[in-house]
Every structure is written in C-alpha cells, then in structure tokens.
Amino acid sequence: MISVVILISGRGSNMASLLAAADARTLPARIVGVLANRPDAGGLETATAAGVPTRVVDHKLFARREEFDAAMAAAIDEFAPDLVVLAGFMRILGDAFVRHYQGRLINIHPSLLPTFPGLHTHRRALAEGVRIHGCTVHFVTPDLDHGPIIAQAAVPVLDGDDEATLAGRVLAQEHQVYPQAVRWFAEGRLRVSGGRVILASPQDGSSALIAPQASGA
Ligand code: GRF
C-alpha cells in the first residue's frame, strides 16, 4: 500500500476518481492528503467530505515562484508520500521542485501528448480538425507537459462536437486511465528506460493504450 498526495486547483473530478478507487480497494494506495494552490478549489470540499486532510498553499501569497514551490514541497513532505499526483493542478512547478519528486510525480494532461501541450487543448483539437484526441498520464519532468508517458486514452472527435462535449468525452477517459496508472505505480509495474515507460505485464490484462470505439465514448 503506497501513500499518495494529490495536488488540485479546481473541481477535482480526477481526484474524486482516485478517492473512489482507493475507497473501493481497487487501488492499493492510501490518499493521505489533498493540497490546493487556491482556497476556493471545489475539490477541497470533496476531499474533506471523504475524510482526507487538506491544505491550501495559496500561490497569491508568494512573490516568487520558487518560494511557492518550496512552501508546497514542505506541505507535501509533511505527508511523506510515495507518490505525488497532479490532478488539474494549474501552476507550473519549477525545476527544483520537479527534481525533488522526479520518478514519483505524475500528471494527467487532456490531450494525446506530445500534441497540444499547454492550455485549451480541446479548443485547439477542434480547430485543427483532428479525428482523434484524448488524454495522457505521464511522469513529470522539468519540461512542461513532457515526460515519459505511462498511459494514454484516445477518443474520437465527432462531427458536431464543441469544446464541452469533447472535454466531457475526454474527462470520462481521464477518470479511467488515472486510477489505472496509479495502480500500476503502486504495484511497482512501471520502469523508465530511455524516455519510455516499460509496463510490466499487468495481471488484469489492462493496457497502456485505451482506445474506445470510433463512434463515441
Ligand atoms: C482535467 O481535464 C485535467 O486533465 C486537466 O484539468 C482538468 C481538471 O479537471 N489538467 P478536474 O479538476 O480533475 O475535474
């Protein structure tokens, strides 16, 4: 059983999917703390209701990013987690922070990386007319939205999609793929070799690529 700290900035639906998986004992992990950089992050209430301790490290109270990063790291380290999970955490973390947690810091990004790093991924996917979109779970490195890919889930982009429908289709996959990736980490199945994550054969037949039917989610 590993201990996990989750960092959020907003509603925290990915956090909720991890809490649910841990609760259902399908995740050999204990969520020991939820930290937010915004006092109004909606996910804080969800975490509290689930009995998980929360902390706020308000980025607005820090003049420099390094100071915020250090305060956040100090708050995280109080929980001594085996894994730090970014779940809709909308601050860029500096090199020192990332290096401190390298190998035990993961993120979910709402696109099939390396396409569409950064913001507004669904809008940009629609503007480019891509047929396929999705989400990526990856180890965090100092390069933003980069780093060895643990799992990806693909969804079709359908005629008539708008940002909201596409975001919803991707989010449904995020809620599957993130608990899956954390499970693999907890089971010690992930090894990074030459920038690629090698997944040691999961017993449940799960795959690092999830590709639902082309007709929709
Ligand atoms: C998700 O789409 C995540 O991939 C992105 O921000 C969104 C956060 O959603 N980084 P939630 O807070 O987990 O509901």
mmCIF file of C-alpha atoms and ligand atoms in Angstrom:
data_model
loop_
_atom_site.group_PDB
_atom_site.id
_atom_site.type_symbol
_atom_site.label_atom_id
_atom_site.label_comp_id
_atom_site.label_asym_id
_atom_site.label_seq_id
_atom_site.Cartn_x
_atom_site.Cartn_y
_atom_site.Cartn_z
ATOM 1 C CA MET A 1 0.000 0.000 0.000
ATOM 2 C CA ILE A 2 1.584 3.286 -1.072
ATOM 3 C CA SER A 3 0.654 6.715 0.246
ATOM 4 C CA VAL A 4 -0.391 9.384 -2.214
ATOM 5 C CA VAL A 5 -0.742 13.160 -2.057
ATOM 6 C CA ILE A 6 -2.930 14.825 -4.698
ATOM 7 C CA LEU A 7 -2.498 18.430 -5.859
ATOM 8 C CA ILE A 8 -5.512 20.230 -7.309
ATOM 9 C CA SER A 9 -6.543 23.700 -8.420
ATOM 10 C CA GLY A 10 -10.230 23.283 -9.203
ATOM 11 C CA ARG A 11 -13.223 20.976 -9.072
ATOM 12 C CA GLY A 12 -11.114 17.866 -8.549
ATOM 13 C CA SER A 13 -13.053 15.254 -10.508
ATOM 14 C CA ASN A 14 -9.847 13.307 -11.223
ATOM 15 C CA MET A 15 -9.033 13.466 -7.528
ATOM 16 C CA ALA A 16 -12.538 12.130 -6.822
ATOM 17 C CA SER A 17 -11.966 9.211 -9.205
ATOM 18 C CA LEU A 18 -8.785 8.324 -7.316
ATOM 19 C CA LEU A 19 -10.516 8.632 -3.947
ATOM 20 C CA ALA A 20 -13.305 6.373 -5.209
ATOM 21 C CA ALA A 21 -10.847 3.765 -6.473
ATOM 22 C CA ALA A 22 -8.924 3.813 -3.182
ATOM 23 C CA ASP A 23 -12.216 3.525 -1.294
ATOM 24 C CA ALA A 24 -13.358 0.585 -3.398
ATOM 25 C CA ARG A 25 -9.978 -1.037 -2.702
ATOM 26 C CA THR A 26 -9.249 -1.319 -6.400
ATOM 27 C CA LEU A 27 -6.247 0.911 -5.773
ATOM 28 C CA PRO A 28 -3.529 -0.321 -3.415
ATOM 29 C CA ALA A 29 -2.982 3.226 -2.237
ATOM 30 C CA ARG A 30 -3.976 5.476 0.602
ATOM 31 C CA ILE A 31 -4.748 9.094 -0.294
ATOM 32 C CA VAL A 32 -3.132 10.790 2.692
ATOM 33 C CA GLY A 33 -3.603 14.425 1.707
ATOM 34 C CA VAL A 34 -5.078 16.800 -0.860
ATOM 35 C CA LEU A 35 -3.334 20.129 -1.420
ATOM 36 C CA ALA A 36 -4.565 23.088 -3.423
ATOM 37 C CA ASN A 37 -2.974 26.316 -4.572
ATOM 38 C CA ARG A 38 -6.345 28.054 -4.444
ATOM 39 C CA PRO A 39 -8.508 28.381 -1.338
ATOM 40 C CA ASP A 40 -11.655 28.184 -3.498
ATOM 41 C CA ALA A 41 -10.756 24.911 -5.234
ATOM 42 C CA GLY A 42 -14.022 22.963 -5.247
ATOM 43 C CA GLY A 43 -12.240 19.646 -4.796
ATOM 44 C CA LEU A 44 -11.214 20.627 -1.252
ATOM 45 C CA GLU A 45 -14.785 20.077 -0.045
ATOM 46 C CA THR A 46 -14.964 16.710 -1.769
ATOM 47 C CA ALA A 47 -11.730 15.644 -0.078
ATOM 48 C CA THR A 48 -12.884 16.856 3.317
ATOM 49 C CA ALA A 49 -16.185 15.015 2.908
ATOM 50 C CA ALA A 50 -14.167 11.868 2.172
ATOM 51 C CA GLY A 51 -12.203 12.366 5.400
ATOM 52 C CA VAL A 52 -8.935 13.269 3.670
ATOM 53 C CA PRO A 53 -6.825 16.035 5.248
ATOM 54 C CA THR A 54 -6.445 19.130 3.055
ATOM 55 C CA ARG A 55 -4.030 22.041 2.954
ATOM 56 C CA VAL A 56 -4.032 25.248 0.940
ATOM 57 C CA VAL A 57 -0.792 26.842 -0.197
ATOM 58 C CA ASP A 58 -2.129 29.982 -1.855
ATOM 59 C CA HIS A 59 0.196 30.954 -4.687
ATOM 60 C CA LYS A 60 -1.011 34.561 -4.446
ATOM 61 C CA LEU A 61 0.760 34.913 -1.119
ATOM 62 C CA PHE A 62 4.181 34.350 -2.656
ATOM 63 C CA ALA A 63 6.139 36.928 -4.621
ATOM 64 C CA ARG A 64 8.359 34.402 -6.338
ATOM 65 C CA ARG A 65 7.567 31.018 -7.830
ATOM 66 C CA GLU A 66 10.495 29.371 -6.042
ATOM 67 C CA GLU A 67 9.023 30.452 -2.706
ATOM 68 C CA PHE A 68 5.648 28.992 -3.579
ATOM 69 C CA ASP A 69 7.279 25.768 -4.767
ATOM 70 C CA ALA A 70 9.252 25.471 -1.526
ATOM 71 C CA ALA A 71 6.147 26.035 0.608
ATOM 72 C CA MET A 72 4.214 23.494 -1.442
ATOM 73 C CA ALA A 73 7.032 20.952 -1.145
ATOM 74 C CA ALA A 74 7.181 21.474 2.618
ATOM 75 C CA ALA A 75 3.411 20.907 2.868
ATOM 76 C CA ILE A 76 3.644 17.773 0.720
ATOM 77 C CA ASP A 77 6.599 16.346 2.628
ATOM 78 C CA GLU A 78 4.695 16.536 5.902
ATOM 79 C CA PHE A 79 2.635 13.673 4.491
ATOM 80 C CA ALA A 80 5.765 11.744 3.388
ATOM 81 C CA PRO A 81 4.042 10.402 0.258
ATOM 82 C CA ASP A 82 5.405 7.707 -2.042
ATOM 83 C CA LEU A 83 3.694 9.397 -4.986
ATOM 84 C CA VAL A 84 2.576 12.943 -5.780
ATOM 85 C CA VAL A 85 -0.311 13.183 -8.243
ATOM 86 C CA LEU A 86 -1.127 16.376 -10.131
ATOM 87 C CA ALA A 87 -4.850 16.343 -10.880
ATOM 88 C CA GLY A 88 -5.938 19.529 -12.583
ATOM 89 C CA PHE A 89 -3.134 21.415 -10.843
ATOM 90 C CA MET A 90 -2.768 24.601 -12.838
ATOM 91 C CA ARG A 91 0.553 26.030 -11.657
ATOM 92 C CA ILE A 92 3.828 25.493 -13.409
ATOM 93 C CA LEU A 93 6.274 23.890 -10.993
ATOM 94 C CA GLY A 94 9.938 24.871 -11.129
ATOM 95 C CA ASP A 95 12.931 22.659 -11.835
ATOM 96 C CA ALA A 96 13.986 22.255 -8.208
ATOM 97 C CA PHE A 97 10.507 21.091 -7.221
ATOM 98 C CA VAL A 98 10.278 18.666 -10.120
ATOM 99 C CA ARG A 99 13.722 17.221 -9.457
ATOM 100 C CA HIS A 100 12.893 16.757 -5.771
ATOM 101 C CA TYR A 101 9.982 14.474 -6.743
ATOM 102 C CA GLN A 102 11.275 13.072 -10.027
ATOM 103 C CA GLY A 103 10.143 9.485 -10.521
ATOM 104 C CA ARG A 104 7.299 9.890 -8.049
ATOM 105 C CA LEU A 105 5.471 12.858 -9.573
ATOM 106 C CA ILE A 106 2.820 12.247 -12.244
ATOM 107 C CA ASN A 107 0.377 14.404 -14.169
ATOM 108 C CA ILE A 108 -2.682 13.972 -16.347
ATOM 109 C CA HIS A 109 -2.968 16.161 -19.405
ATOM 110 C CA PRO A 110 -6.092 16.450 -21.555
ATOM 111 C CA SER A 111 -4.529 15.672 -24.935
ATOM 112 C CA LEU A 112 -2.570 12.936 -26.624
ATOM 113 C CA LEU A 113 0.888 14.305 -25.888
ATOM 114 C CA PRO A 114 3.104 15.462 -27.479
ATOM 115 C CA THR A 115 0.268 17.160 -29.384
ATOM 116 C CA PHE A 116 -1.367 20.128 -27.685
ATOM 117 C CA PRO A 117 0.750 20.749 -24.595
ATOM 118 C CA GLY A 118 -0.395 23.752 -22.555
ATOM 119 C CA LEU A 119 -3.875 25.192 -22.268
ATOM 120 C CA HIS A 120 -7.165 24.978 -24.233
ATOM 121 C CA THR A 121 -6.383 21.546 -25.604
ATOM 122 C CA HIS A 122 -9.954 20.713 -26.652
ATOM 123 C CA ARG A 123 -10.432 24.031 -28.438
ATOM 124 C CA ARG A 124 -7.154 23.529 -30.292
ATOM 125 C CA ALA A 125 -8.016 19.931 -31.228
ATOM 126 C CA LEU A 126 -11.295 21.151 -32.731
ATOM 127 C CA ALA A 127 -9.568 23.997 -34.564
ATOM 128 C CA GLU A 128 -7.037 21.568 -36.080
ATOM 129 C CA GLY A 129 -9.761 19.180 -37.167
ATOM 130 C CA VAL A 130 -8.054 16.148 -35.674
ATOM 131 C CA ARG A 131 -10.047 12.900 -35.768
ATOM 132 C CA ILE A 132 -8.560 11.568 -32.576
ATOM 133 C CA HIS A 133 -7.965 13.227 -29.221
ATOM 134 C CA GLY A 134 -7.593 12.042 -25.667
ATOM 135 C CA CYS A 135 -5.559 12.244 -22.508
ATOM 136 C CA THR A 136 -2.120 11.275 -21.260
ATOM 137 C CA VAL A 137 -0.736 10.287 -17.884
ATOM 138 C CA HIS A 138 2.982 10.942 -17.662
ATOM 139 C CA PHE A 139 5.866 11.294 -15.280
ATOM 140 C CA VAL A 140 6.639 14.972 -14.742
ATOM 141 C CA THR A 141 9.999 16.338 -15.897
ATOM 142 C CA PRO A 142 11.185 19.958 -15.914
ATOM 143 C CA ASP A 143 9.759 20.316 -19.468
ATOM 144 C CA LEU A 144 6.110 21.371 -19.269
ATOM 145 C CA ASP A 145 3.645 18.635 -20.351
ATOM 146 C CA HIS A 146 6.505 16.405 -21.297
ATOM 147 C CA GLY A 147 7.991 13.358 -19.684
ATOM 148 C CA PRO A 148 7.752 9.586 -20.029
ATOM 149 C CA ILE A 149 4.224 8.525 -20.949
ATOM 150 C CA ILE A 150 2.571 5.979 -18.669
ATOM 151 C CA ALA A 151 -0.808 5.605 -20.375
ATOM 152 C CA GLN A 152 -2.974 7.252 -22.984
ATOM 153 C CA ALA A 153 -6.673 7.031 -23.740
ATOM 154 C CA ALA A 154 -7.934 8.025 -27.160
ATOM 155 C CA VAL A 155 -11.383 9.294 -28.056
ATOM 156 C CA PRO A 156 -12.891 10.186 -31.426
ATOM 157 C CA VAL A 157 -13.632 13.789 -32.340
ATOM 158 C CA LEU A 158 -17.143 13.701 -33.739
ATOM 159 C CA ASP A 159 -18.928 15.986 -36.184
ATOM 160 C CA GLY A 160 -20.901 18.467 -34.152
ATOM 161 C CA ASP A 161 -18.559 18.332 -31.151
ATOM 162 C CA ASP A 162 -17.975 21.531 -29.280
ATOM 163 C CA GLU A 163 -15.422 22.180 -26.554
ATOM 164 C CA ALA A 164 -17.792 20.977 -23.845
ATOM 165 C CA THR A 165 -18.805 17.691 -25.478
ATOM 166 C CA LEU A 166 -15.238 16.864 -26.395
ATOM 167 C CA ALA A 167 -13.961 17.784 -22.927
ATOM 168 C CA GLY A 168 -16.638 15.553 -21.393
ATOM 169 C CA ARG A 169 -15.665 12.599 -23.584
ATOM 170 C CA VAL A 170 -12.002 13.014 -22.680
ATOM 171 C CA LEU A 171 -12.750 13.514 -18.980
ATOM 172 C CA ALA A 172 -14.665 10.221 -18.827
ATOM 173 C CA GLN A 173 -11.479 8.528 -20.041
ATOM 174 C CA GLU A 174 -9.302 10.508 -17.614
ATOM 175 C CA HIS A 175 -11.330 9.008 -14.786
ATOM 176 C CA GLN A 176 -10.431 5.511 -16.041
ATOM 177 C CA VAL A 177 -6.847 5.991 -17.014
ATOM 178 C CA TYR A 178 -5.587 7.910 -13.969
ATOM 179 C CA PRO A 179 -6.572 5.312 -11.338
ATOM 180 C CA GLN A 180 -5.164 2.687 -13.686
ATOM 181 C CA ALA A 181 -1.793 4.467 -13.910
ATOM 182 C CA VAL A 182 -1.624 4.998 -10.138
ATOM 183 C CA ARG A 183 -2.427 1.299 -9.660
ATOM 184 C CA TRP A 184 0.491 0.320 -11.887
ATOM 185 C CA PHE A 185 2.795 2.668 -9.988
ATOM 186 C CA ALA A 186 1.610 1.233 -6.662
ATOM 187 C CA GLU A 187 2.157 -2.312 -7.920
ATOM 188 C CA GLY A 188 5.705 -1.418 -8.974
ATOM 189 C CA ARG A 189 4.979 -2.181 -12.634
ATOM 190 C CA LEU A 190 6.486 0.998 -14.113
ATOM 191 C CA ARG A 191 10.082 1.328 -15.163
ATOM 192 C CA VAL A 192 11.512 4.164 -17.253
ATOM 193 C CA SER A 193 14.049 3.217 -19.887
ATOM 194 C CA GLY A 194 15.373 5.679 -22.440
ATOM 195 C CA GLY A 195 12.413 8.019 -22.074
ATOM 196 C CA ARG A 196 9.889 5.197 -22.458
ATOM 197 C CA VAL A 197 7.837 3.687 -19.664
ATOM 198 C CA ILE A 198 8.065 -0.084 -19.635
ATOM 199 C CA LEU A 199 4.934 -1.603 -18.145
ATOM 200 C CA ALA A 200 5.462 -4.988 -16.504
ATOM 201 C CA SER A 201 2.602 -7.254 -17.609
ATOM 202 C CA PRO A 202 -0.490 -6.294 -15.643
ATOM 203 C CA GLN A 203 -2.359 -9.364 -14.396
ATOM 204 C CA ASP A 204 -5.753 -7.873 -15.233
ATOM 205 C CA GLY A 205 -4.956 -7.594 -18.939
ATOM 206 C CA SER A 206 -5.041 -3.777 -18.786
ATOM 207 C CA SER A 207 -3.155 -1.842 -21.429
ATOM 208 C CA ALA A 208 -1.239 1.434 -21.558
ATOM 209 C CA LEU A 209 -3.372 2.393 -24.557
ATOM 210 C CA ILE A 210 -7.103 2.757 -24.162
ATOM 211 C CA ALA A 211 -8.943 3.261 -27.456
ATOM 212 C CA PRO A 212 -12.727 3.179 -27.285
ATOM 213 C CA GLN A 213 -14.981 2.663 -30.301
ATOM 214 C CA ALA A 214 -14.783 5.254 -33.068
ATOM 215 C CA SER A 215 -18.496 6.015 -32.705
ATOM 216 C CA GLY A 216 -18.073 7.706 -29.356
ATOM 217 C CA ALA A 217 -17.245 7.114 -25.714
HETATM 218 C C1 GRF B 1 -8.603 17.773 -16.437
HETATM 219 O O1 GRF B 1 -9.071 17.777 -17.767
HETATM 220 C C2 GRF B 1 -7.113 17.583 -16.404
HETATM 221 O O2 GRF B 1 -6.644 16.735 -17.390
HETATM 222 C C3 GRF B 1 -6.626 18.984 -16.652
HETATM 223 O O3 GRF B 1 -7.519 19.809 -15.955
HETATM 224 C C4 GRF B 1 -8.766 19.154 -15.806
HETATM 225 C C5 GRF B 1 -9.019 19.057 -14.331
HETATM 226 O O4 GRF B 1 -10.263 18.522 -14.043
HETATM 227 N N1 GRF B 1 -5.250 19.122 -16.296
HETATM 228 P P1 GRF B 1 -10.606 18.060 -12.567
HETATM 229 O O5 GRF B 1 -10.246 19.207 -11.640
HETATM 230 O O6 GRF B 1 -9.820 16.825 -12.262
HETATM 231 O O7 GRF B 1 -12.079 17.822 -12.587
#
